[in-house]
Amino acid sequence: MKLWILAVVAALMLVGASAQECQCDTVKWASCTGPPCQCTIPLTKDINQPLNCNALAPKCFLMKTEMLRRSKGRDTRTVGRPGEGFVDNDVIYDPECENDGKFKPKQCNNTEECWCVNSAGVRRTEKEGKDLICDKLVETYWIRLILEHAPLQGSVDKNLLKSALGDAIQARYKFDKSLVKEVEYDADAKKIQVDIKKPMNDTVIKLADMAYYMEREIKKTPMFVDQNKFAPMVGGQKLDFTNILVYYVDAEPPTFKVNRLAGGVIAAIVVVLLIVAAGLLLLFFWNRRNKKYRKTQQTEREMENK
């Protein structure tokens, strides 16, 4: 009898140990069960999306989960704002996702207003009605990160920055460091510009997922179970990033309309047009005055000759 009880206790302990080991390190909001270990995140109240915890979760799924958590009053961040960016100037929305985690080309956020997005889910057209046609998902092939860091004790060798950032991105986000193409450093402004590019026709590498993970953990809190933030070491100095700005470059240019430009841009265009118009008027009156002057001189000479 005692042996039977000990066997049950041992089995329960084994199950408990297996449950503790079963977790999704790349998504802290995931729920996991097993064995075998299976992890999911809720996209809606009725849909739990299975995850591949050996890779970053698709940005589209993460945005849907964050919106669901917000609707239930659950915490999604501590400080900072949702990503702004193309720079993405829209707040986070509840996206429509394909089964593989890609954004659907047309997004409406459960409203009558719709727009087209790129593969990063960033709006690339004006907002229009539900009859808007978005015939394809335009790929984002180049992301520029502007990273601002806290003051350092000493200077940073900018020649070491590219390799240090590439190594850190590869270790943390499992992205090939060869994708880090260019790095520029402004020591006075404490800003680092990082260009990450993939082949323009590549649809497998998900630059937007990596940028979303990085942006979220710098501005808010990490998506990983490991809550240590992205902080590369350069020459023995840790870069503590305080802000990030993400620019998206697509394989095709966006199609924003001129008649919906920002007020400041429109005002600047109007001022330029007024200056040009004033210049043309001055030129017109100047030419007219010169013609009258020449005509008067010609008449005087004719009278003298008589």
PDB file of C-alpha atoms in Angstrom:
ATOM      1  CA  MET A   1       0.000   0.000   0.000  1.00  0.00           C
ATOM      2  CA  LYS A   2       2.788   2.374   0.937  1.00  0.00           C
ATOM      3  CA  LEU A   3       4.583   1.592  -2.320  1.00  0.00           C
ATOM      4  CA  TRP A   4       1.434   2.491  -4.264  1.00  0.00           C
ATOM      5  CA  ILE A   5       1.156   5.852  -2.488  1.00  0.00           C
ATOM      6  CA  LEU A   6       4.835   6.584  -3.132  1.00  0.00           C
ATOM      7  CA  ALA A   7       4.357   5.751  -6.833  1.00  0.00           C
ATOM      8  CA  VAL A   8       1.408   8.173  -7.094  1.00  0.00           C
ATOM      9  CA  VAL A   9       3.362  10.936  -5.348  1.00  0.00           C
ATOM     10  CA  ALA A  10       6.339  10.344  -7.637  1.00  0.00           C
ATOM     11  CA  ALA A  11       4.102  10.475 -10.701  1.00  0.00           C
ATOM     12  CA  LEU A  12       2.531  13.765  -9.560  1.00  0.00           C
ATOM     13  CA  MET A  13       5.961  15.240  -8.939  1.00  0.00           C
ATOM     14  CA  LEU A  14       7.061  14.152 -12.411  1.00  0.00           C
ATOM     15  CA  VAL A  15       3.996  15.753 -14.010  1.00  0.00           C
ATOM     16  CA  GLY A  16       4.610  18.954 -12.022  1.00  0.00           C
ATOM     17  CA  ALA A  17       8.237  19.056 -13.122  1.00  0.00           C
ATOM     18  CA  SER A  18       7.220  18.522 -16.761  1.00  0.00           C
ATOM     19  CA  ALA A  19       4.652  21.344 -16.520  1.00  0.00           C
ATOM     20  CA  GLN A  20       7.303  23.703 -15.148  1.00  0.00           C
ATOM     21  CA  GLU A  21       9.694  22.855 -17.978  1.00  0.00           C
ATOM     22  CA  CYS A  22       6.944  23.390 -20.559  1.00  0.00           C
ATOM     23  CA  GLN A  23       7.019  27.124 -21.276  1.00  0.00           C
ATOM     24  CA  CYS A  24       7.348  29.383 -24.290  1.00  0.00           C
ATOM     25  CA  ASP A  25      10.423  31.544 -23.714  1.00  0.00           C
ATOM     26  CA  THR A  26       9.669  33.813 -26.672  1.00  0.00           C
ATOM     27  CA  VAL A  27       6.159  34.862 -25.526  1.00  0.00           C
ATOM     28  CA  LYS A  28       5.487  35.586 -21.871  1.00  0.00           C
ATOM     29  CA  TRP A  29       1.689  35.608 -22.446  1.00  0.00           C
ATOM     30  CA  ALA A  30       1.675  32.016 -23.725  1.00  0.00           C
ATOM     31  CA  SER A  31      -0.163  29.208 -21.948  1.00  0.00           C
ATOM     32  CA  CYS A  32       1.518  25.802 -22.142  1.00  0.00           C
ATOM     33  CA  THR A  33       0.345  22.271 -21.420  1.00  0.00           C
ATOM     34  CA  GLY A  34       1.956  18.860 -21.746  1.00  0.00           C
ATOM     35  CA  PRO A  35       3.504  16.457 -22.172  1.00  0.00           C
ATOM     36  CA  PRO A  36       3.947  16.779 -25.050  1.00  0.00           C
ATOM     37  CA  CYS A  37       4.537  20.498 -24.542  1.00  0.00           C
ATOM     38  CA  GLN A  38       2.104  22.667 -26.507  1.00  0.00           C
ATOM     39  CA  CYS A  39       1.852  26.457 -26.139  1.00  0.00           C
ATOM     40  CA  THR A  40      -0.795  28.902 -27.340  1.00  0.00           C
ATOM     41  CA  ILE A  41      -1.743  32.578 -27.085  1.00  0.00           C
ATOM     42  CA  PRO A  42      -5.332  33.871 -27.237  1.00  0.00           C
ATOM     43  CA  LEU A  43      -6.182  35.898 -30.347  1.00  0.00           C
ATOM     44  CA  THR A  44      -9.860  36.266 -29.451  1.00  0.00           C
ATOM     45  CA  LYS A  45     -11.971  34.965 -26.596  1.00  0.00           C
ATOM     46  CA  ASP A  46     -12.656  31.828 -28.663  1.00  0.00           C
ATOM     47  CA  ILE A  47      -9.383  31.319 -30.573  1.00  0.00           C
ATOM     48  CA  ASN A  48      -6.093  30.122 -29.071  1.00  0.00           C
ATOM     49  CA  GLN A  49      -3.248  30.237 -31.564  1.00  0.00           C
ATOM     50  CA  PRO A  50      -0.585  27.460 -31.380  1.00  0.00           C
ATOM     51  CA  LEU A  51       2.971  28.806 -31.243  1.00  0.00           C
ATOM     52  CA  ASN A  52       6.370  27.741 -32.459  1.00  0.00           C
ATOM     53  CA  CYS A  53       8.390  28.667 -29.384  1.00  0.00           C
ATOM     54  CA  ASN A  54      11.691  28.122 -31.192  1.00  0.00           C
ATOM     55  CA  ALA A  55      11.100  31.355 -33.140  1.00  0.00           C
ATOM     56  CA  LEU A  56       9.702  34.839 -32.567  1.00  0.00           C
ATOM     57  CA  ALA A  57       5.921  34.967 -32.668  1.00  0.00           C
ATOM     58  CA  PRO A  58       4.450  36.819 -35.679  1.00  0.00           C
ATOM     59  CA  LYS A  59       3.825  40.501 -35.006  1.00  0.00           C
ATOM     60  CA  CYS A  60       0.213  40.199 -36.199  1.00  0.00           C
ATOM     61  CA  PHE A  61      -0.571  37.568 -33.546  1.00  0.00           C
ATOM     62  CA  LEU A  62       1.134  39.615 -30.814  1.00  0.00           C
ATOM     63  CA  MET A  63      -0.878  42.723 -31.697  1.00  0.00           C
ATOM     64  CA  LYS A  64      -4.141  40.778 -31.557  1.00  0.00           C
ATOM     65  CA  THR A  65      -3.235  39.317 -28.166  1.00  0.00           C
ATOM     66  CA  GLU A  66      -2.277  42.739 -26.827  1.00  0.00           C
ATOM     67  CA  MET A  67      -5.602  44.207 -27.961  1.00  0.00           C
ATOM     68  CA  LEU A  68      -7.470  41.312 -26.328  1.00  0.00           C
ATOM     69  CA  ARG A  69      -5.596  41.840 -23.064  1.00  0.00           C
ATOM     70  CA  ARG A  70      -6.385  45.558 -23.173  1.00  0.00           C
ATOM     71  CA  SER A  71     -10.078  44.830 -23.682  1.00  0.00           C
ATOM     72  CA  LYS A  72     -10.004  42.733 -20.514  1.00  0.00           C
ATOM     73  CA  GLY A  73      -8.124  45.380 -18.537  1.00  0.00           C
ATOM     74  CA  ARG A  74      -4.957  43.330 -18.310  1.00  0.00           C
ATOM     75  CA  ASP A  75      -1.568  44.998 -18.244  1.00  0.00           C
ATOM     76  CA  THR A  76       0.413  45.048 -21.494  1.00  0.00           C
ATOM     77  CA  ARG A  77       3.151  47.554 -20.625  1.00  0.00           C
ATOM     78  CA  THR A  78       4.645  49.698 -17.885  1.00  0.00           C
ATOM     79  CA  VAL A  79       5.850  52.858 -19.628  1.00  0.00           C
ATOM     80  CA  GLY A  80       6.038  54.212 -23.133  1.00  0.00           C
ATOM     81  CA  ARG A  81       3.606  54.360 -26.018  1.00  0.00           C
ATOM     82  CA  PRO A  82       2.645  51.911 -28.733  1.00  0.00           C
ATOM     83  CA  GLY A  83       5.049  51.850 -31.611  1.00  0.00           C
ATOM     84  CA  GLU A  84       5.060  54.887 -33.814  1.00  0.00           C
ATOM     85  CA  GLY A  85       6.699  54.626 -36.748  1.00  0.00           C
ATOM     86  CA  PHE A  86       7.108  54.510 -41.849  1.00  0.00           C
ATOM     87  CA  VAL A  87       7.469  55.974 -39.234  1.00  0.00           C
ATOM     88  CA  ASP A  88       4.246  54.300 -37.995  1.00  0.00           C
ATOM     89  CA  ASN A  89       2.087  57.147 -36.666  1.00  0.00           C
ATOM     90  CA  ASP A  90      -0.976  55.009 -35.963  1.00  0.00           C
ATOM     91  CA  VAL A  91      -1.723  53.555 -32.544  1.00  0.00           C
ATOM     92  CA  ILE A  92      -1.915  49.793 -32.127  1.00  0.00           C
ATOM     93  CA  TYR A  93      -5.012  48.238 -33.678  1.00  0.00           C
ATOM     94  CA  ASP A  94      -6.740  44.855 -33.698  1.00  0.00           C
ATOM     95  CA  PRO A  95      -5.429  43.309 -36.947  1.00  0.00           C
ATOM     96  CA  GLU A  96      -6.754  40.634 -39.264  1.00  0.00           C
ATOM     97  CA  CYS A  97      -4.152  37.846 -39.559  1.00  0.00           C
ATOM     98  CA  GLU A  98      -3.620  35.020 -42.013  1.00  0.00           C
ATOM     99  CA  ASN A  99      -3.316  31.493 -40.575  1.00  0.00           C
ATOM    100  CA  ASP A 100       0.488  31.693 -40.750  1.00  0.00           C
ATOM    101  CA  GLY A 101       0.621  35.000 -38.856  1.00  0.00           C
ATOM    102  CA  LYS A 102       0.981  37.343 -41.829  1.00  0.00           C
ATOM    103  CA  PHE A 103      -1.083  40.523 -41.893  1.00  0.00           C
ATOM    104  CA  LYS A 104      -3.965  40.570 -44.322  1.00  0.00           C
ATOM    105  CA  PRO A 105      -3.312  43.337 -46.899  1.00  0.00           C
ATOM    106  CA  LYS A 106      -6.539  45.140 -45.932  1.00  0.00           C
ATOM    107  CA  GLN A 107      -7.188  46.185 -42.339  1.00  0.00           C
ATOM    108  CA  CYS A 108     -10.314  47.824 -40.880  1.00  0.00           C
ATOM    109  CA  ASN A 109      -9.945  47.462 -37.069  1.00  0.00           C
ATOM    110  CA  ASN A 110     -13.627  46.468 -36.780  1.00  0.00           C
ATOM    111  CA  THR A 111     -14.702  49.830 -38.226  1.00  0.00           C
ATOM    112  CA  GLU A 112     -16.102  51.163 -41.502  1.00  0.00           C
ATOM    113  CA  GLU A 113     -12.692  52.704 -42.255  1.00  0.00           C
ATOM    114  CA  CYS A 114     -10.114  50.527 -44.000  1.00  0.00           C
ATOM    115  CA  TRP A 115      -6.533  50.868 -45.224  1.00  0.00           C
ATOM    116  CA  CYS A 116      -3.777  48.809 -46.852  1.00  0.00           C
ATOM    117  CA  VAL A 117      -0.737  47.683 -44.865  1.00  0.00           C
ATOM    118  CA  ASN A 118       2.741  46.354 -45.587  1.00  0.00           C
ATOM    119  CA  SER A 119       4.161  43.087 -44.252  1.00  0.00           C
ATOM    120  CA  ALA A 120       4.939  44.897 -40.978  1.00  0.00           C
ATOM    121  CA  GLY A 121       1.254  45.795 -40.536  1.00  0.00           C
ATOM    122  CA  VAL A 122       2.028  49.505 -40.990  1.00  0.00           C
ATOM    123  CA  ARG A 123      -0.514  51.596 -42.890  1.00  0.00           C
ATOM    124  CA  ARG A 124       0.742  52.565 -46.363  1.00  0.00           C
ATOM    125  CA  THR A 125      -2.412  54.175 -47.835  1.00  0.00           C
ATOM    126  CA  GLU A 126      -5.038  56.663 -46.746  1.00  0.00           C
ATOM    127  CA  LYS A 127      -8.004  55.390 -44.741  1.00  0.00           C
ATOM    128  CA  GLU A 128     -11.037  54.839 -46.937  1.00  0.00           C
ATOM    129  CA  GLY A 129     -14.305  52.901 -46.964  1.00  0.00           C
ATOM    130  CA  LYS A 130     -14.795  49.154 -46.911  1.00  0.00           C
ATOM    131  CA  ASP A 131     -14.778  49.042 -50.724  1.00  0.00           C
ATOM    132  CA  LEU A 132     -11.029  49.810 -50.668  1.00  0.00           C
ATOM    133  CA  ILE A 133      -9.063  47.209 -52.638  1.00  0.00           C
ATOM    134  CA  CYS A 134      -5.690  46.015 -51.349  1.00  0.00           C
ATOM    135  CA  ASP A 135      -4.627  43.461 -53.938  1.00  0.00           C
ATOM    136  CA  LYS A 136      -1.400  42.289 -52.263  1.00  0.00           C
ATOM    137  CA  LEU A 137       0.733  42.506 -49.141  1.00  0.00           C
ATOM    138  CA  VAL A 138       3.742  44.683 -49.974  1.00  0.00           C
ATOM    139  CA  GLU A 139       6.935  43.385 -48.407  1.00  0.00           C
ATOM    140  CA  THR A 140       9.035  45.470 -45.995  1.00  0.00           C
ATOM    141  CA  TYR A 141      12.618  44.603 -46.929  1.00  0.00           C
ATOM    142  CA  TRP A 142      14.563  47.298 -45.060  1.00  0.00           C
ATOM    143  CA  ILE A 143      14.169  48.533 -41.503  1.00  0.00           C
ATOM    144  CA  ARG A 144      16.113  51.451 -40.086  1.00  0.00           C
ATOM    145  CA  LEU A 145      16.397  51.618 -36.308  1.00  0.00           C
ATOM    146  CA  ILE A 146      17.307  54.845 -34.523  1.00  0.00           C
ATOM    147  CA  LEU A 147      18.446  53.760 -31.058  1.00  0.00           C
ATOM    148  CA  GLU A 148      19.085  56.253 -28.270  1.00  0.00           C
ATOM    149  CA  HIS A 149      21.167  55.119 -25.299  1.00  0.00           C
ATOM    150  CA  ALA A 150      21.755  56.337 -21.757  1.00  0.00           C
ATOM    151  CA  PRO A 151      25.003  58.203 -20.879  1.00  0.00           C
ATOM    152  CA  LEU A 152      28.140  56.053 -20.792  1.00  0.00           C
ATOM    153  CA  GLN A 153      31.164  56.147 -18.524  1.00  0.00           C
ATOM    154  CA  GLY A 154      33.530  56.359 -21.470  1.00  0.00           C
ATOM    155  CA  SER A 155      33.558  56.544 -25.232  1.00  0.00           C
ATOM    156  CA  VAL A 156      32.416  53.743 -27.523  1.00  0.00           C
ATOM    157  CA  ASP A 157      34.545  52.566 -30.419  1.00  0.00           C
ATOM    158  CA  LYS A 158      32.121  52.905 -33.315  1.00  0.00           C
ATOM    159  CA  ASN A 159      34.183  50.429 -35.322  1.00  0.00           C
ATOM    160  CA  LEU A 160      33.052  47.732 -32.858  1.00  0.00           C
ATOM    161  CA  LEU A 161      29.377  48.743 -32.921  1.00  0.00           C
ATOM    162  CA  LYS A 162      28.321  46.853 -36.041  1.00  0.00           C
ATOM    163  CA  SER A 163      29.691  43.488 -34.912  1.00  0.00           C
ATOM    164  CA  ALA A 164      28.436  43.991 -31.327  1.00  0.00           C
ATOM    165  CA  LEU A 165      24.906  44.857 -32.477  1.00  0.00           C
ATOM    166  CA  GLY A 166      24.895  42.041 -35.022  1.00  0.00           C
ATOM    167  CA  ASP A 167      25.973  39.498 -32.394  1.00  0.00           C
ATOM    168  CA  ALA A 168      23.373  40.764 -29.902  1.00  0.00           C
ATOM    169  CA  ILE A 169      20.541  40.673 -32.477  1.00  0.00           C
ATOM    170  CA  GLN A 170      21.505  37.156 -33.525  1.00  0.00           C
ATOM    171  CA  ALA A 171      21.720  35.892 -29.943  1.00  0.00           C
ATOM    172  CA  ARG A 172      18.494  37.505 -28.735  1.00  0.00           C
ATOM    173  CA  TYR A 173      16.205  37.356 -31.766  1.00  0.00           C
ATOM    174  CA  LYS A 174      17.754  34.458 -33.746  1.00  0.00           C
ATOM    175  CA  PHE A 175      18.309  36.620 -36.831  1.00  0.00           C
ATOM    176  CA  ASP A 176      21.417  36.236 -38.964  1.00  0.00           C
ATOM    177  CA  LYS A 177      23.783  39.058 -38.053  1.00  0.00           C
ATOM    178  CA  SER A 178      24.701  39.459 -41.735  1.00  0.00           C
ATOM    179  CA  LEU A 179      21.354  41.263 -42.139  1.00  0.00           C
ATOM    180  CA  VAL A 180      22.851  44.220 -40.232  1.00  0.00           C
ATOM    181  CA  LYS A 181      24.231  46.165 -43.177  1.00  0.00           C
ATOM    182  CA  GLU A 182      25.169  49.647 -41.967  1.00  0.00           C
ATOM    183  CA  VAL A 183      25.677  51.261 -38.559  1.00  0.00           C
ATOM    184  CA  GLU A 184      26.220  54.983 -37.948  1.00  0.00           C
ATOM    185  CA  TYR A 185      26.938  56.532 -34.547  1.00  0.00           C
ATOM    186  CA  ASP A 186      26.382  60.076 -33.274  1.00  0.00           C
ATOM    187  CA  ALA A 187      28.193  60.116 -29.937  1.00  0.00           C
ATOM    188  CA  ASP A 188      27.056  63.649 -29.024  1.00  0.00           C
ATOM    189  CA  ALA A 189      23.379  62.803 -29.536  1.00  0.00           C
ATOM    190  CA  LYS A 190      23.854  59.291 -28.071  1.00  0.00           C
ATOM    191  CA  LYS A 191      22.100  57.849 -31.123  1.00  0.00           C
ATOM    192  CA  ILE A 192      22.887  54.791 -33.217  1.00  0.00           C
ATOM    193  CA  GLN A 193      21.448  54.286 -36.690  1.00  0.00           C
ATOM    194  CA  VAL A 194      21.143  50.625 -37.722  1.00  0.00           C
ATOM    195  CA  ASP A 195      20.103  49.515 -41.212  1.00  0.00           C
ATOM    196  CA  ILE A 196      18.797  45.934 -41.387  1.00  0.00           C
ATOM    197  CA  LYS A 197      18.078  44.651 -44.900  1.00  0.00           C
ATOM    198  CA  LYS A 198      17.055  41.450 -46.619  1.00  0.00           C
ATOM    199  CA  PRO A 199      16.735  40.708 -50.355  1.00  0.00           C
ATOM    200  CA  MET A 200      13.844  42.744 -51.746  1.00  0.00           C
ATOM    201  CA  ASN A 201      11.957  39.681 -53.003  1.00  0.00           C
ATOM    202  CA  ASP A 202      12.423  37.650 -49.784  1.00  0.00           C
ATOM    203  CA  THR A 203       9.187  36.802 -47.964  1.00  0.00           C
ATOM    204  CA  VAL A 204      10.617  34.312 -45.457  1.00  0.00           C
ATOM    205  CA  ILE A 205      12.723  36.547 -43.199  1.00  0.00           C
ATOM    206  CA  LYS A 206      10.402  38.531 -40.906  1.00  0.00           C
ATOM    207  CA  LEU A 207      12.205  41.782 -40.149  1.00  0.00           C
ATOM    208  CA  ALA A 208       9.010  43.289 -38.716  1.00  0.00           C
ATOM    209  CA  ASP A 209       8.758  40.589 -36.020  1.00  0.00           C
ATOM    210  CA  MET A 210      12.279  41.310 -34.808  1.00  0.00           C
ATOM    211  CA  ALA A 211      11.697  45.088 -34.860  1.00  0.00           C
ATOM    212  CA  TYR A 212       8.443  44.688 -32.911  1.00  0.00           C
ATOM    213  CA  TYR A 213      10.117  42.593 -30.204  1.00  0.00           C
ATOM    214  CA  MET A 214      12.958  45.110 -29.908  1.00  0.00           C
ATOM    215  CA  GLU A 215      10.692  48.169 -29.964  1.00  0.00           C
ATOM    216  CA  ARG A 216       8.403  46.704 -27.338  1.00  0.00           C
ATOM    217  CA  GLU A 217      11.114  45.781 -24.886  1.00  0.00           C
ATOM    218  CA  ILE A 218      12.882  49.153 -25.190  1.00  0.00           C
ATOM    219  CA  LYS A 219       9.698  51.234 -24.891  1.00  0.00           C
ATOM    220  CA  LYS A 220       7.671  48.923 -22.643  1.00  0.00           C
ATOM    221  CA  THR A 221       8.550  45.463 -21.322  1.00  0.00           C
ATOM    222  CA  PRO A 222      10.067  42.430 -23.112  1.00  0.00           C
ATOM    223  CA  MET A 223       7.830  39.866 -24.799  1.00  0.00           C
ATOM    224  CA  PHE A 224      10.213  37.119 -23.682  1.00  0.00           C
ATOM    225  CA  VAL A 225       9.834  35.236 -20.422  1.00  0.00           C
ATOM    226  CA  ASP A 226      13.360  36.499 -19.750  1.00  0.00           C
ATOM    227  CA  GLN A 227      12.714  40.126 -18.789  1.00  0.00           C
ATOM    228  CA  ASN A 228      16.282  41.312 -19.353  1.00  0.00           C
ATOM    229  CA  LYS A 229      16.219  43.995 -22.017  1.00  0.00           C
ATOM    230  CA  PHE A 230      18.219  44.165 -25.234  1.00  0.00           C
ATOM    231  CA  ALA A 231      21.534  45.684 -24.120  1.00  0.00           C
ATOM    232  CA  PRO A 232      24.607  44.853 -26.253  1.00  0.00           C
ATOM    233  CA  MET A 233      28.125  45.021 -24.798  1.00  0.00           C
ATOM    234  CA  VAL A 234      30.600  47.156 -26.753  1.00  0.00           C
ATOM    235  CA  GLY A 235      34.194  47.199 -25.529  1.00  0.00           C
ATOM    236  CA  GLY A 236      33.147  46.297 -21.993  1.00  0.00           C
ATOM    237  CA  GLN A 237      30.351  48.921 -21.915  1.00  0.00           C
ATOM    238  CA  LYS A 238      26.673  48.007 -21.814  1.00  0.00           C
ATOM    239  CA  LEU A 239      24.385  50.019 -24.088  1.00  0.00           C
ATOM    240  CA  ASP A 240      21.239  50.803 -22.110  1.00  0.00           C
ATOM    241  CA  PHE A 241      18.731  51.907 -24.739  1.00  0.00           C
ATOM    242  CA  THR A 242      16.208  54.536 -23.658  1.00  0.00           C
ATOM    243  CA  ASN A 243      14.297  55.034 -26.913  1.00  0.00           C
ATOM    244  CA  ILE A 244      13.845  53.576 -30.378  1.00  0.00           C
ATOM    245  CA  LEU A 245      12.366  54.827 -33.625  1.00  0.00           C
ATOM    246  CA  VAL A 246      11.617  52.399 -36.454  1.00  0.00           C
ATOM    247  CA  TYR A 247      11.437  53.363 -40.131  1.00  0.00           C
ATOM    248  CA  TYR A 248       9.959  50.921 -42.653  1.00  0.00           C
ATOM    249  CA  VAL A 249      11.065  50.793 -46.295  1.00  0.00           C
ATOM    250  CA  ASP A 250       8.875  48.713 -48.613  1.00  0.00           C
ATOM    251  CA  ALA A 251       9.584  47.053 -51.925  1.00  0.00           C
ATOM    252  CA  GLU A 252       7.039  49.500 -53.403  1.00  0.00           C
ATOM    253  CA  PRO A 253       6.477  53.123 -52.355  1.00  0.00           C
ATOM    254  CA  PRO A 254       3.413  53.985 -50.243  1.00  0.00           C
ATOM    255  CA  THR A 255       0.398  55.631 -51.872  1.00  0.00           C
ATOM    256  CA  PHE A 256      -0.563  58.465 -49.537  1.00  0.00           C
ATOM    257  CA  LYS A 257      -2.540  61.187 -51.310  1.00  0.00           C
ATOM    258  CA  VAL A 258      -1.216  64.716 -51.678  1.00  0.00           C
ATOM    259  CA  ASN A 259      -4.592  66.262 -50.789  1.00  0.00           C
ATOM    260  CA  ARG A 260      -4.347  64.651 -47.352  1.00  0.00           C
ATOM    261  CA  LEU A 261      -0.900  65.853 -46.429  1.00  0.00           C
ATOM    262  CA  ALA A 262      -0.316  67.149 -42.929  1.00  0.00           C
ATOM    263  CA  GLY A 263      -1.421  70.726 -42.298  1.00  0.00           C
ATOM    264  CA  GLY A 264       2.138  71.960 -41.836  1.00  0.00           C
ATOM    265  CA  VAL A 265       3.221  70.534 -45.200  1.00  0.00           C
ATOM    266  CA  ILE A 266       0.200  72.058 -46.956  1.00  0.00           C
ATOM    267  CA  ALA A 267       0.905  75.418 -45.322  1.00  0.00           C
ATOM    268  CA  ALA A 268       4.512  75.281 -46.514  1.00  0.00           C
ATOM    269  CA  ILE A 269       3.395  74.478 -50.078  1.00  0.00           C
ATOM    270  CA  VAL A 270       0.910  77.386 -50.016  1.00  0.00           C
ATOM    271  CA  VAL A 271       3.615  79.790 -48.826  1.00  0.00           C
ATOM    272  CA  VAL A 272       5.962  78.678 -51.616  1.00  0.00           C
ATOM    273  CA  LEU A 273       3.208  79.104 -54.223  1.00  0.00           C
ATOM    274  CA  LEU A 274       2.402  82.592 -52.928  1.00  0.00           C
ATOM    275  CA  ILE A 275       6.064  83.592 -53.121  1.00  0.00           C
ATOM    276  CA  VAL A 276       6.293  82.290 -56.685  1.00  0.00           C
ATOM    277  CA  ALA A 277       3.081  84.114 -57.645  1.00  0.00           C
ATOM    278  CA  ALA A 278       4.335  87.363 -56.100  1.00  0.00           C
ATOM    279  CA  GLY A 279       7.608  87.016 -57.979  1.00  0.00           C
ATOM    280  CA  LEU A 280       5.806  86.496 -61.272  1.00  0.00           C
ATOM    281  CA  LEU A 281       3.640  89.581 -60.655  1.00  0.00           C
ATOM    282  CA  LEU A 282       6.708  91.714 -59.878  1.00  0.00           C
ATOM    283  CA  LEU A 283       8.395  90.451 -63.027  1.00  0.00           C
ATOM    284  CA  PHE A 284       5.270  91.262 -65.065  1.00  0.00           C
ATOM    285  CA  PHE A 285       5.018  94.851 -63.766  1.00  0.00           C
ATOM    286  CA  TRP A 286       8.770  95.377 -64.134  1.00  0.00           C
ATOM    287  CA  ASN A 287       8.694  94.323 -67.796  1.00  0.00           C
ATOM    288  CA  ARG A 288       5.631  96.486 -68.400  1.00  0.00           C
ATOM    289  CA  ARG A 289       7.336  99.510 -66.831  1.00  0.00           C
ATOM    290  CA  ASN A 290      10.474  98.971 -68.921  1.00  0.00           C
ATOM    291  CA  LYS A 291       8.413  98.776 -72.105  1.00  0.00           C
ATOM    292  CA  LYS A 292       6.707 102.106 -71.284  1.00  0.00           C
ATOM    293  CA  TYR A 293      10.086 103.685 -70.477  1.00  0.00           C
ATOM    294  CA  ARG A 294      11.616 102.512 -73.759  1.00  0.00           C
ATOM    295  CA  LYS A 295       8.565 103.732 -75.699  1.00  0.00           C
ATOM    296  CA  THR A 296       8.801 107.201 -74.063  1.00  0.00           C
ATOM    297  CA  GLN A 297      12.526 107.469 -74.917  1.00  0.00           C
ATOM    298  CA  GLN A 298      11.843 106.469 -78.514  1.00  0.00           C
ATOM    299  CA  THR A 299       9.111 109.156 -78.839  1.00  0.00           C
ATOM    300  CA  GLU A 300      11.432 111.868 -77.435  1.00  0.00           C
ATOM    301  CA  ARG A 301      14.197 110.965 -79.886  1.00  0.00           C
ATOM    302  CA  GLU A 302      11.747 111.100 -82.803  1.00  0.00           C
ATOM    303  CA  MET A 303      10.614 114.578 -81.737  1.00  0.00           C
ATOM    304  CA  GLU A 304      14.211 115.793 -81.489  1.00  0.00           C
ATOM    305  CA  ASN A 305      15.002 114.516 -84.971  1.00  0.00           C
ATOM    306  CA  LYS A 306      12.116 116.534 -86.363  1.00  0.00           C
TER     307      LYS A 306
END
